[in-house]
């Protein structure tokens, strides 16, 4: 009989989730083939904010979000938009999302979300040591700035929730903000600081790790879209690409926002909606700020990335669509000087912005799970706004699901069947 570790595992998707899955599968001694339709980090893993976020313990469907979302829908410069369309999958997703936007779901989820983000941050440190790759990993925390009473209320409520799960969070006055980051020309009325958060350069991480793996025998094929599967007895025995079929013993579906399109070929419905966001990256000014920021009311993320600084935001439920909406990109850029002084003259052509699609589930947790329909398929998708943060956690868990070492209790919150 074939030894377990001589199994061939195909990973579909060369984003943070696919590459981290390949990393831990390779560590376990499996033969790993990674298939990417485009280039490594071509999807959402490229130009995102790169935050590693124990602070993001509030799931996307949170109490009050529906009301807020409806208000935002009326404003073409708001950070949220749903492209109106008669799409059954979207309607069913929204219905489920509405059901999860409760205080009960929040309290059930927040400690777990914090814990898996923290666990992932530790795995990032290990990966950096094991691989000696430099991807700009720094633990400098995350500072939320607010300018209005509404923003202050949001930060105070978050601080209260953070206390409930023993997550360090400090409300700061302007003079304390100045002390925390002397490079920051703060204009905000106050802030909330999460010291446990970290950040990195996401593209450097994903491409660096893929190259590292390739040098060590992982077979990485870019420009290789998986178009279908070869099935025998409820088992995937191969995947089809335009060039050739690849045989395999197990398949990891890690293709982010595109996962539902491919899972349909297997008769599996994944409740994942693409949620588009934008970012703009420019050179840092001479006296650079160091600490990553969230502009609370505007929902804009700001990430110092060495010589550059990145501004990102917006969540548009508009299907698979990478088109740039210049008005919303401009809204991101216009928000910045309301909070900080260095960027009064941001002269950026909005059409040069990057766009990416977050793969969002209705409950704000990813799907990391085998399926009942196909015995050797593992879904690793649906990470929404925390896919960079959770990538090592996900990859490590995927490898243990394959090897049979993952316990049912640790997989339970992430199973696909929770949506049945
Ligand atoms: C503006 C913005 C800011 C964000 N900020 C953060 C942040 O600060 N922290 C954080 O944790 N997350 C953040 N995110 C979310 C994060 O980017 C995603 O959760 C994460 O990148 C998802 O990774 P993934 O590997 O699942 O998907 P992707 O990175 O999208 O990778 C999927 C890959 O699969 C490939 N693919 C698709 N179909 C096929 C096929 N048929 N065959 C082969 N390959 C295929 C695609 O080309 C793509 O490369 C942000 C997102 C946005 C848009």
GROMACS .gro file of C-alpha atoms and ligand atoms in nm:
model
  473
    1UNK     CA    1   0.000   0.000   0.000
    2UNK     CA    2   0.115   0.351  -0.081
    3UNK     CA    3   0.273   0.528   0.219
    4UNK     CA    4   0.069   0.826   0.348
    5UNK     CA    5   0.352   1.071   0.290
    6UNK     CA    6   0.399   0.972  -0.074
    7UNK     CA    7   0.054   1.113  -0.147
    8UNK     CA    8   0.028   1.382  -0.413
    9UNK     CA    9  -0.165   1.687  -0.296
   10UNK     CA   10  -0.285   1.948  -0.544
   11UNK     CA   11  -0.334   2.299  -0.413
   12UNK     CA   12  -0.552   2.518  -0.637
   13UNK     CA   13  -0.472   2.889  -0.601
   14UNK     CA   14  -0.146   3.076  -0.547
   15UNK     CA   15  -0.266   3.333  -0.292
   16UNK     CA   16  -0.174   3.349   0.076
   17UNK     CA   17  -0.400   3.055   0.161
   18UNK     CA   18  -0.276   2.828  -0.118
   19UNK     CA   19   0.091   2.906  -0.061
   20UNK     CA   20   0.067   2.859   0.317
   21UNK     CA   21  -0.118   2.530   0.265
   22UNK     CA   22   0.161   2.419   0.031
   23UNK     CA   23   0.420   2.521   0.293
   24UNK     CA   24   0.277   2.306   0.571
   25UNK     CA   25   0.192   2.014   0.341
   26UNK     CA   26   0.549   2.018   0.213
   27UNK     CA   27   0.676   2.025   0.572
   28UNK     CA   28   0.482   1.706   0.636
   29UNK     CA   29   0.660   1.539   0.348
   30UNK     CA   30   0.382   1.522   0.088
   31UNK     CA   31   0.442   1.575  -0.282
   32UNK     CA   32   0.276   1.912  -0.343
   33UNK     CA   33   0.163   2.059  -0.676
   34UNK     CA   34   0.038   2.418  -0.669
   35UNK     CA   35  -0.169   2.531  -0.967
   36UNK     CA   36  -0.232   2.902  -1.020
   37UNK     CA   37  -0.435   3.038  -1.310
   38UNK     CA   38  -0.240   3.361  -1.331
   39UNK     CA   39   0.075   3.456  -1.138
   40UNK     CA   40   0.152   3.396  -0.769
   41UNK     CA   41  -0.038   3.651  -0.555
   42UNK     CA   42  -0.244   3.763  -0.853
   43UNK     CA   43  -0.561   3.780  -0.643
   44UNK     CA   44  -0.656   3.950  -0.320
   45UNK     CA   45  -0.327   3.856  -0.155
   46UNK     CA   46  -0.128   4.118  -0.346
   47UNK     CA   47  -0.225   4.476  -0.262
   48UNK     CA   48  -0.416   4.434   0.064
   49UNK     CA   49  -0.329   4.612   0.388
   50UNK     CA   50  -0.117   4.326   0.525
   51UNK     CA   51  -0.255   4.347   0.879
   52UNK     CA   52  -0.228   4.050   1.114
   53UNK     CA   53  -0.520   4.115   1.337
   54UNK     CA   54  -0.599   3.976   1.680
   55UNK     CA   55  -0.791   4.308   1.696
   56UNK     CA   56  -1.037   4.193   1.427
   57UNK     CA   57  -1.244   3.985   1.667
   58UNK     CA   58  -1.572   4.138   1.550
   59UNK     CA   59  -1.704   3.926   1.262
   60UNK     CA   60  -1.815   4.103   0.943
   61UNK     CA   61  -2.185   4.037   1.018
   62UNK     CA   62  -2.205   4.235   1.342
   63UNK     CA   63  -2.500   4.393   1.523
   64UNK     CA   64  -2.604   4.719   1.353
   65UNK     CA   65  -2.420   4.647   1.027
   66UNK     CA   66  -2.739   4.607   0.820
   67UNK     CA   67  -2.868   4.953   0.915
   68UNK     CA   68  -2.527   5.106   0.855
   69UNK     CA   69  -2.496   4.924   0.522
   70UNK     CA   70  -2.833   5.052   0.400
   71UNK     CA   71  -2.729   5.409   0.484
   72UNK     CA   72  -2.395   5.363   0.307
   73UNK     CA   73  -2.572   5.227  -0.003
   74UNK     CA   74  -2.720   5.573  -0.064
   75UNK     CA   75  -2.379   5.742  -0.068
   76UNK     CA   76  -2.161   5.685  -0.380
   77UNK     CA   77  -1.848   5.771  -0.178
   78UNK     CA   78  -1.923   5.539   0.114
   79UNK     CA   79  -1.699   5.242   0.199
   80UNK     CA   80  -1.975   4.989   0.119
   81UNK     CA   81  -2.182   4.904  -0.186
   82UNK     CA   82  -2.391   4.618  -0.323
   83UNK     CA   83  -2.426   4.610  -0.700
   84UNK     CA   84  -2.801   4.560  -0.748
   85UNK     CA   85  -2.867   4.240  -0.942
   86UNK     CA   86  -3.103   3.944  -0.942
   87UNK     CA   87  -2.854   3.681  -0.831
   88UNK     CA   88  -2.993   3.393  -0.624
   89UNK     CA   89  -2.658   3.316  -0.462
   90UNK     CA   90  -2.616   3.679  -0.354
   91UNK     CA   91  -2.970   3.699  -0.215
   92UNK     CA   92  -2.931   3.375  -0.022
   93UNK     CA   93  -2.590   3.498   0.107
   94UNK     CA   94  -2.740   3.829   0.221
   95UNK     CA   95  -3.022   3.647   0.396
   96UNK     CA   96  -2.774   3.428   0.583
   97UNK     CA   97  -2.554   3.731   0.660
   98UNK     CA   98  -2.854   3.910   0.812
   99UNK     CA   99  -2.914   3.607   1.034
  100UNK     CA  100  -2.557   3.618   1.169
  101UNK     CA  101  -2.554   3.995   1.237
  102UNK     CA  102  -2.653   3.945   1.600
  103UNK     CA  103  -2.506   4.006   1.940
  104UNK     CA  104  -2.532   3.631   2.006
  105UNK     CA  105  -2.310   3.547   1.706
  106UNK     CA  106  -2.066   3.822   1.804
  107UNK     CA  107  -2.025   3.689   2.156
  108UNK     CA  108  -2.002   3.331   2.036
  109UNK     CA  109  -1.732   3.417   1.785
  110UNK     CA  110  -1.512   3.695   1.916
  111UNK     CA  111  -1.280   3.504   2.149
  112UNK     CA  112  -1.234   3.232   1.887
  113UNK     CA  113  -1.156   3.486   1.614
  114UNK     CA  114  -0.902   3.660   1.835
  115UNK     CA  115  -0.740   3.329   1.930
  116UNK     CA  116  -0.694   3.204   1.575
  117UNK     CA  117  -0.551   3.540   1.465
  118UNK     CA  118  -0.305   3.529   1.754
  119UNK     CA  119  -0.211   3.170   1.675
  120UNK     CA  120  -0.149   3.271   1.315
  121UNK     CA  121   0.070   3.563   1.421
  122UNK     CA  122   0.291   3.316   1.611
  123UNK     CA  123   0.310   3.092   1.304
  124UNK     CA  124   0.421   3.393   1.097
  125UNK     CA  125   0.711   3.443   1.338
  126UNK     CA  126   0.805   3.077   1.300
  127UNK     CA  127   0.784   3.092   0.919
  128UNK     CA  128   1.009   3.400   0.918
  129UNK     CA  129   1.266   3.213   1.131
  130UNK     CA  130   1.243   2.883   0.945
  131UNK     CA  131   1.265   3.032   0.597
  132UNK     CA  132   1.480   3.338   0.676
  133UNK     CA  133   1.259   3.530   0.433
  134UNK     CA  134   1.222   3.903   0.488
  135UNK     CA  135   0.862   4.003   0.428
  136UNK     CA  136   0.855   4.304   0.655
  137UNK     CA  137   0.694   4.131   0.953
  138UNK     CA  138   0.664   4.377   1.244
  139UNK     CA  139   0.459   4.372   1.562
  140UNK     CA  140   0.391   4.741   1.618
  141UNK     CA  141   0.020   4.713   1.691
  142UNK     CA  142  -0.272   4.879   1.515
  143UNK     CA  143  -0.411   5.223   1.590
  144UNK     CA  144  -0.772   5.313   1.514
  145UNK     CA  145  -0.820   5.690   1.483
  146UNK     CA  146  -1.153   5.868   1.516
  147UNK     CA  147  -1.260   6.224   1.439
  148UNK     CA  148  -1.629   6.228   1.538
  149UNK     CA  149  -1.849   6.130   1.829
  150UNK     CA  150  -1.982   5.837   1.627
  151UNK     CA  151  -1.625   5.714   1.574
  152UNK     CA  152  -1.542   5.768   1.942
  153UNK     CA  153  -1.845   5.561   2.040
  154UNK     CA  154  -1.740   5.280   1.805
  155UNK     CA  155  -1.388   5.275   1.952
  156UNK     CA  156  -1.515   5.284   2.311
  157UNK     CA  157  -1.751   4.994   2.239
  158UNK     CA  158  -1.466   4.799   2.081
  159UNK     CA  159  -1.248   4.862   2.385
  160UNK     CA  160  -1.525   4.724   2.607
  161UNK     CA  161  -1.558   4.411   2.392
  162UNK     CA  162  -1.179   4.370   2.389
  163UNK     CA  163  -1.181   4.369   2.769
  164UNK     CA  164  -1.441   4.089   2.764
  165UNK     CA  165  -1.192   3.864   2.583
  166UNK     CA  166  -0.882   3.998   2.761
  167UNK     CA  167  -0.744   4.148   2.442
  168UNK     CA  168  -0.521   4.446   2.528
  169UNK     CA  169  -0.668   4.769   2.387
  170UNK     CA  170  -0.589   5.122   2.499
  171UNK     CA  171  -0.799   5.434   2.440
  172UNK     CA  172  -0.562   5.721   2.360
  173UNK     CA  173  -0.580   6.101   2.375
  174UNK     CA  174  -0.405   6.303   2.099
  175UNK     CA  175  -0.093   6.365   2.311
  176UNK     CA  176  -0.061   5.989   2.377
  177UNK     CA  177  -0.093   5.924   2.003
  178UNK     CA  178   0.191   6.171   1.940
  179UNK     CA  179   0.407   5.983   2.190
  180UNK     CA  180   0.321   5.644   2.040
  181UNK     CA  181   0.417   5.742   1.684
  182UNK     CA  182   0.612   6.071   1.662
  183UNK     CA  183   0.614   6.047   1.280
  184UNK     CA  184   0.236   6.067   1.266
  185UNK     CA  185   0.089   6.416   1.218
  186UNK     CA  186  -0.229   6.332   1.399
  187UNK     CA  187  -0.547   6.536   1.345
  188UNK     CA  188  -0.784   6.286   1.505
  189UNK     CA  189  -0.973   6.347   1.828
  190UNK     CA  190  -0.852   6.020   1.975
  191UNK     CA  191  -0.771   5.659   1.908
  192UNK     CA  192  -0.783   5.298   2.018
  193UNK     CA  193  -0.456   5.108   2.016
  194UNK     CA  194  -0.424   4.729   1.985
  195UNK     CA  195  -0.062   4.639   2.072
  196UNK     CA  196  -0.092   4.271   1.971
  197UNK     CA  197  -0.142   4.337   1.601
  198UNK     CA  198   0.133   4.295   1.345
  199UNK     CA  199   0.176   4.372   0.977
  200UNK     CA  200   0.377   4.264   0.677
  201UNK     CA  201   0.419   4.317   0.306
  202UNK     CA  202   0.166   4.065   0.171
  203UNK     CA  203   0.301   4.036  -0.184
  204UNK     CA  204   0.658   3.992  -0.055
  205UNK     CA  205   0.536   3.719   0.178
  206UNK     CA  206   0.334   3.520  -0.075
  207UNK     CA  207   0.578   3.543  -0.367
  208UNK     CA  208   0.879   3.490  -0.137
  209UNK     CA  209   0.727   3.179   0.017
  210UNK     CA  210   0.624   3.038  -0.321
  211UNK     CA  211   0.981   3.080  -0.451
  212UNK     CA  212   1.119   2.923  -0.133
  213UNK     CA  213   0.890   2.622  -0.181
  214UNK     CA  214   0.971   2.587  -0.548
  215UNK     CA  215   1.343   2.568  -0.464
  216UNK     CA  216   1.262   2.285  -0.222
  217UNK     CA  217   1.068   2.070  -0.462
  218UNK     CA  218   0.711   2.199  -0.454
  219UNK     CA  219   0.588   2.198  -0.813
  220UNK     CA  220   0.446   2.544  -0.882
  221UNK     CA  221   0.269   2.597  -1.214
  222UNK     CA  222   0.150   2.949  -1.293
  223UNK     CA  223  -0.068   3.036  -1.592
  224UNK     CA  224  -0.242   2.707  -1.519
  225UNK     CA  225  -0.615   2.742  -1.449
  226UNK     CA  226  -0.795   2.440  -1.313
  227UNK     CA  227  -1.105   2.404  -1.529
  228UNK     CA  228  -1.262   2.082  -1.400
  229UNK     CA  229  -1.208   1.764  -1.202
  230UNK     CA  230  -1.173   1.394  -1.282
  231UNK     CA  231  -1.402   1.209  -1.043
  232UNK     CA  232  -1.420   0.838  -0.961
  233UNK     CA  233  -1.643   0.707  -0.680
  234UNK     CA  234  -1.692   1.044  -0.509
  235UNK     CA  235  -1.317   1.097  -0.515
  236UNK     CA  236  -1.117   1.349  -0.717
  237UNK     CA  237  -0.848   1.149  -0.893
  238UNK     CA  238  -0.727   1.439  -1.104
  239UNK     CA  239  -0.776   1.801  -1.202
  240UNK     CA  240  -0.808   1.931  -1.557
  241UNK     CA  241  -0.619   2.229  -1.696
  242UNK     CA  242  -0.608   2.349  -2.059
  243UNK     CA  243  -0.265   2.185  -2.107
  244UNK     CA  244  -0.306   1.855  -1.927
  245UNK     CA  245  -0.466   1.665  -1.641
  246UNK     CA  246  -0.281   1.630  -1.308
  247UNK     CA  247  -0.336   1.314  -1.101
  248UNK     CA  248  -0.372   1.354  -0.725
  249UNK     CA  249  -0.466   1.188  -0.398
  250UNK     CA  250  -0.610   1.499  -0.231
  251UNK     CA  251  -0.714   1.845  -0.353
  252UNK     CA  252  -0.708   2.173  -0.160
  253UNK     CA  253  -0.947   2.432  -0.302
  254UNK     CA  254  -0.774   2.758  -0.206
  255UNK     CA  255  -0.873   2.987  -0.488
  256UNK     CA  256  -1.032   3.262  -0.283
  257UNK     CA  257  -1.323   3.450  -0.439
  258UNK     CA  258  -1.326   3.207  -0.733
  259UNK     CA  259  -1.379   2.898  -0.512
  260UNK     CA  260  -1.760   2.881  -0.561
  261UNK     CA  261  -1.718   2.876  -0.940
  262UNK     CA  262  -1.495   2.570  -0.926
  263UNK     CA  263  -1.680   2.393  -0.646
  264UNK     CA  264  -1.996   2.408  -0.860
  265UNK     CA  265  -1.827   2.160  -1.095
  266UNK     CA  266  -1.836   1.917  -0.803
  267UNK     CA  267  -2.196   1.997  -0.714
  268UNK     CA  268  -2.083   2.179  -0.399
  269UNK     CA  269  -2.236   2.515  -0.316
  270UNK     CA  270  -2.002   2.749  -0.129
  271UNK     CA  271  -2.166   3.054   0.031
  272UNK     CA  272  -1.885   3.291  -0.063
  273UNK     CA  273  -1.933   3.634  -0.220
  274UNK     CA  274  -1.648   3.841  -0.366
  275UNK     CA  275  -1.616   4.178  -0.190
  276UNK     CA  276  -1.401   4.418  -0.387
  277UNK     CA  277  -1.162   4.660  -0.223
  278UNK     CA  278  -0.900   4.904  -0.349
  279UNK     CA  279  -0.557   5.020  -0.246
  280UNK     CA  280  -0.315   5.289  -0.350
  281UNK     CA  281   0.055   5.266  -0.264
  282UNK     CA  282   0.283   5.571  -0.272
  283UNK     CA  283   0.633   5.656  -0.143
  284UNK     CA  284   0.657   5.739   0.228
  285UNK     CA  285   0.714   6.105   0.316
  286UNK     CA  286   1.047   6.202   0.475
  287UNK     CA  287   0.928   6.177   0.837
  288UNK     CA  288   0.741   5.848   0.810
  289UNK     CA  289   0.474   5.716   1.042
  290UNK     CA  290   0.540   5.364   1.169
  291UNK     CA  291   0.218   5.227   1.314
  292UNK     CA  292  -0.056   5.090   1.086
  293UNK     CA  293  -0.383   5.278   1.113
  294UNK     CA  294  -0.753   5.233   1.063
  295UNK     CA  295  -0.949   5.552   1.002
  296UNK     CA  296  -1.258   5.449   1.196
  297UNK     CA  297  -1.540   5.644   1.030
  298UNK     CA  298  -1.396   5.618   0.677
  299UNK     CA  299  -1.303   5.247   0.710
  300UNK     CA  300  -0.965   5.314   0.551
  301UNK     CA  301  -0.655   5.110   0.638
  302UNK     CA  302  -0.310   5.268   0.621
  303UNK     CA  303  -0.001   5.047   0.619
  304UNK     CA  304   0.359   5.166   0.631
  305UNK     CA  305   0.556   4.926   0.409
  306UNK     CA  306   0.921   5.029   0.434
  307UNK     CA  307   0.976   5.306   0.178
  308UNK     CA  308   0.608   5.302   0.079
  309UNK     CA  309   0.276   5.361   0.242
  310UNK     CA  310  -0.054   5.199   0.141
  311UNK     CA  311  -0.410   5.330   0.170
  312UNK     CA  312  -0.684   5.070   0.131
  313UNK     CA  313  -1.055   5.031   0.179
  314UNK     CA  314  -1.407   4.987   0.039
  315UNK     CA  315  -1.617   4.673   0.034
  316UNK     CA  316  -1.825   4.626  -0.280
  317UNK     CA  317  -2.038   4.317  -0.326
  318UNK     CA  318  -2.025   4.329  -0.703
  319UNK     CA  319  -1.945   3.971  -0.803
  320UNK     CA  320  -1.626   3.870  -0.983
  321UNK     CA  321  -1.529   4.212  -1.109
  322UNK     CA  322  -1.195   4.387  -1.076
  323UNK     CA  323  -1.301   4.717  -1.238
  324UNK     CA  324  -1.189   5.033  -1.062
  325UNK     CA  325  -1.458   5.274  -0.947
  326UNK     CA  326  -1.261   5.605  -0.938
  327UNK     CA  327  -1.517   5.774  -0.715
  328UNK     CA  328  -1.469   5.521  -0.437
  329UNK     CA  329  -1.089   5.525  -0.472
  330UNK     CA  330  -1.101   5.905  -0.443
  331UNK     CA  331  -1.317   5.871  -0.132
  332UNK     CA  332  -1.039   5.664   0.028
  333UNK     CA  333  -0.779   5.927  -0.061
  334UNK     CA  334  -0.998   6.219   0.046
  335UNK     CA  335  -1.052   6.067   0.391
  336UNK     CA  336  -0.680   6.055   0.477
  337UNK     CA  337  -0.614   6.429   0.543
  338UNK     CA  338  -0.911   6.441   0.780
  339UNK     CA  339  -0.710   6.221   1.017
  340UNK     CA  340  -0.342   6.285   0.944
  341UNK     CA  341  -0.141   6.578   0.819
  342UNK     CA  342   0.129   6.430   0.596
  343UNK     CA  343  -0.096   6.370   0.298
  344UNK     CA  344  -0.278   6.697   0.226
  345UNK     CA  345  -0.171   6.694  -0.138
  346UNK     CA  346  -0.238   6.333  -0.241
  347UNK     CA  347  -0.211   6.351  -0.621
  348UNK     CA  348  -0.294   6.002  -0.739
  349UNK     CA  349  -0.475   5.892  -1.054
  350UNK     CA  350  -0.750   5.669  -0.908
  351UNK     CA  351  -0.736   5.447  -1.216
  352UNK     CA  352  -0.387   5.333  -1.107
  353UNK     CA  353  -0.532   5.181  -0.789
  354UNK     CA  354  -0.509   4.810  -0.722
  355UNK     CA  355  -0.829   4.611  -0.670
  356UNK     CA  356  -0.879   4.275  -0.503
  357UNK     CA  357  -1.174   4.055  -0.412
  358UNK     CA  358  -1.211   3.937  -0.054
  359UNK     CA  359  -1.382   3.598  -0.038
  360UNK     CA  360  -1.660   3.656   0.217
  361UNK     CA  361  -1.874   3.399   0.398
  362UNK     CA  362  -2.200   3.509   0.563
  363UNK     CA  363  -2.078   3.441   0.920
  364UNK     CA  364  -1.736   3.606   0.896
  365UNK     CA  365  -1.539   3.284   0.949
  366UNK     CA  366  -1.353   3.096   0.676
  367UNK     CA  367  -1.437   2.749   0.553
  368UNK     CA  368  -1.154   2.506   0.629
  369UNK     CA  369  -1.310   2.169   0.589
  370UNK     CA  370  -1.356   1.842   0.409
  371UNK     CA  371  -1.691   1.800   0.236
  372UNK     CA  372  -1.945   1.521   0.266
  373UNK     CA  373  -1.980   1.493  -0.114
  374UNK     CA  374  -1.618   1.442  -0.220
  375UNK     CA  375  -1.403   1.246   0.021
  376UNK     CA  376  -1.060   1.386  -0.067
  377UNK     CA  377  -1.140   1.754  -0.119
  378UNK     CA  378  -1.056   2.019   0.140
  379UNK     CA  379  -1.200   2.368   0.110
  380UNK     CA  380  -0.972   2.646   0.237
  381UNK     CA  381  -1.151   2.965   0.137
  382UNK     CA  382  -1.379   3.243   0.255
  383UNK     CA  383  -1.131   3.443   0.463
  384UNK     CA  384  -1.288   3.782   0.386
  385UNK     CA  385  -1.083   4.064   0.542
  386UNK     CA  386  -0.855   3.840   0.747
  387UNK     CA  387  -0.704   3.605   0.487
  388UNK     CA  388  -0.352   3.737   0.526
  389UNK     CA  389  -0.384   3.729   0.901
  390UNK     CA  390  -0.514   3.372   0.903
  391UNK     CA  391  -0.303   3.226   0.621
  392UNK     CA  392  -0.048   3.035   0.834
  393UNK     CA  393  -0.321   2.916   1.073
  394UNK     CA  394  -0.518   2.790   0.772
  395UNK     CA  395  -0.223   2.623   0.600
  396UNK     CA  396  -0.119   2.448   0.918
  397UNK     CA  397  -0.473   2.323   0.980
  398UNK     CA  398  -0.514   2.209   0.618
  399UNK     CA  399  -0.197   1.999   0.647
  400UNK     CA  400  -0.326   1.839   0.967
  401UNK     CA  401  -0.666   1.770   0.810
  402UNK     CA  402  -0.486   1.588   0.529
  403UNK     CA  403  -0.271   1.388   0.772
  404UNK     CA  404  -0.572   1.308   0.992
  405UNK     CA  405  -0.424   1.489   1.294
  406UNK     CA  406  -0.686   1.765   1.321
  407UNK     CA  407  -0.942   1.704   1.594
  408UNK     CA  408  -1.316   1.731   1.516
  409UNK     CA  409  -1.357   2.002   1.781
  410UNK     CA  410  -1.100   2.235   1.625
  411UNK     CA  411  -1.256   2.197   1.280
  412UNK     CA  412  -1.617   2.233   1.399
  413UNK     CA  413  -1.646   2.616   1.375
  414UNK     CA  414  -1.497   2.612   1.025
  415UNK     CA  415  -1.691   2.325   0.868
  416UNK     CA  416  -1.884   2.388   0.547
  417UNK     CA  417  -2.183   2.201   0.695
  418UNK     CA  418  -2.248   2.485   0.943
  419UNK     CA  419  -2.432   2.662   0.659
  420UNK     CA  420  -2.654   2.363   0.574
  421LIG     C1  421  -0.839   4.638   0.013
  421LIG     C2  422  -0.815   4.509   0.088
  421LIG     C3  423  -0.747   4.512   0.209
  421LIG     C4  424  -0.728   4.394   0.281
  421LIG     N1  425  -0.654   4.398   0.395
  421LIG     C5  426  -0.630   4.284   0.464
  421LIG     C6  427  -0.550   4.284   0.581
  421LIG     O1  428  -0.499   4.388   0.622
  421LIG     N2  429  -0.531   4.168   0.648
  421LIG     C7  430  -0.587   4.052   0.605
  421LIG     O2  431  -0.570   3.950   0.672
  421LIG     N3  432  -0.660   4.047   0.492
  421LIG     C8  433  -0.683   4.159   0.421
  421LIG     N4  434  -0.758   4.156   0.308
  421LIG     C9  435  -0.819   4.028   0.268
  421LIG    C10  436  -0.715   3.937   0.204
  421LIG     O3  437  -0.658   4.005   0.095
  421LIG    C11  438  -0.782   3.808   0.158
  421LIG     O4  439  -0.858   3.752   0.263
  421LIG    C12  440  -0.677   3.705   0.118
  421LIG     O5  441  -0.585   3.762   0.029
  421LIG    C13  442  -0.743   3.584   0.055
  421LIG     O6  443  -0.642   3.496   0.015
  421LIG     P1  444  -0.673   3.373  -0.079
  421LIG     O7  445  -0.546   3.301  -0.099
  421LIG     O8  446  -0.790   3.299  -0.026
  421LIG     O9  447  -0.727   3.439  -0.215
  421LIG     P2  448  -0.646   3.511  -0.332
  421LIG    O10  449  -0.530   3.585  -0.282
  421LIG    O11  450  -0.746   3.586  -0.411
  421LIG    O12  451  -0.588   3.390  -0.415
  421LIG    C14  452  -0.668   3.306  -0.493
  421LIG    C15  453  -0.583   3.265  -0.611
  421LIG    O13  454  -0.650   3.161  -0.683
  421LIG    C16  455  -0.626   3.180  -0.821
  421LIG     N5  456  -0.729   3.107  -0.894
  421LIG    C17  457  -0.860   3.137  -0.905
  421LIG     N6  458  -0.925   3.044  -0.978
  421LIG    C18  459  -0.832   2.952  -1.014
  421LIG    C19  460  -0.837   2.833  -1.090
  421LIG     N7  461  -0.952   2.790  -1.145
  421LIG     N8  462  -0.723   2.761  -1.108
  421LIG    C20  463  -0.606   2.804  -1.053
  421LIG     N9  464  -0.596   2.918  -0.981
  421LIG    C21  465  -0.708   2.991  -0.960
  421LIG    C22  466  -0.632   3.332  -0.837
  421LIG    O14  467  -0.568   3.375  -0.955
  421LIG    C23  468  -0.562   3.380  -0.710
  421LIG    O15  469  -0.424   3.398  -0.730
  421LIG    C24  470  -0.779   4.271   0.232
  421LIG    C25  471  -0.845   4.269   0.109
  421LIG    C26  472  -0.864   4.386   0.037
  421LIG    C27  473  -0.934   4.380  -0.095
   0.00000   0.00000   0.00000
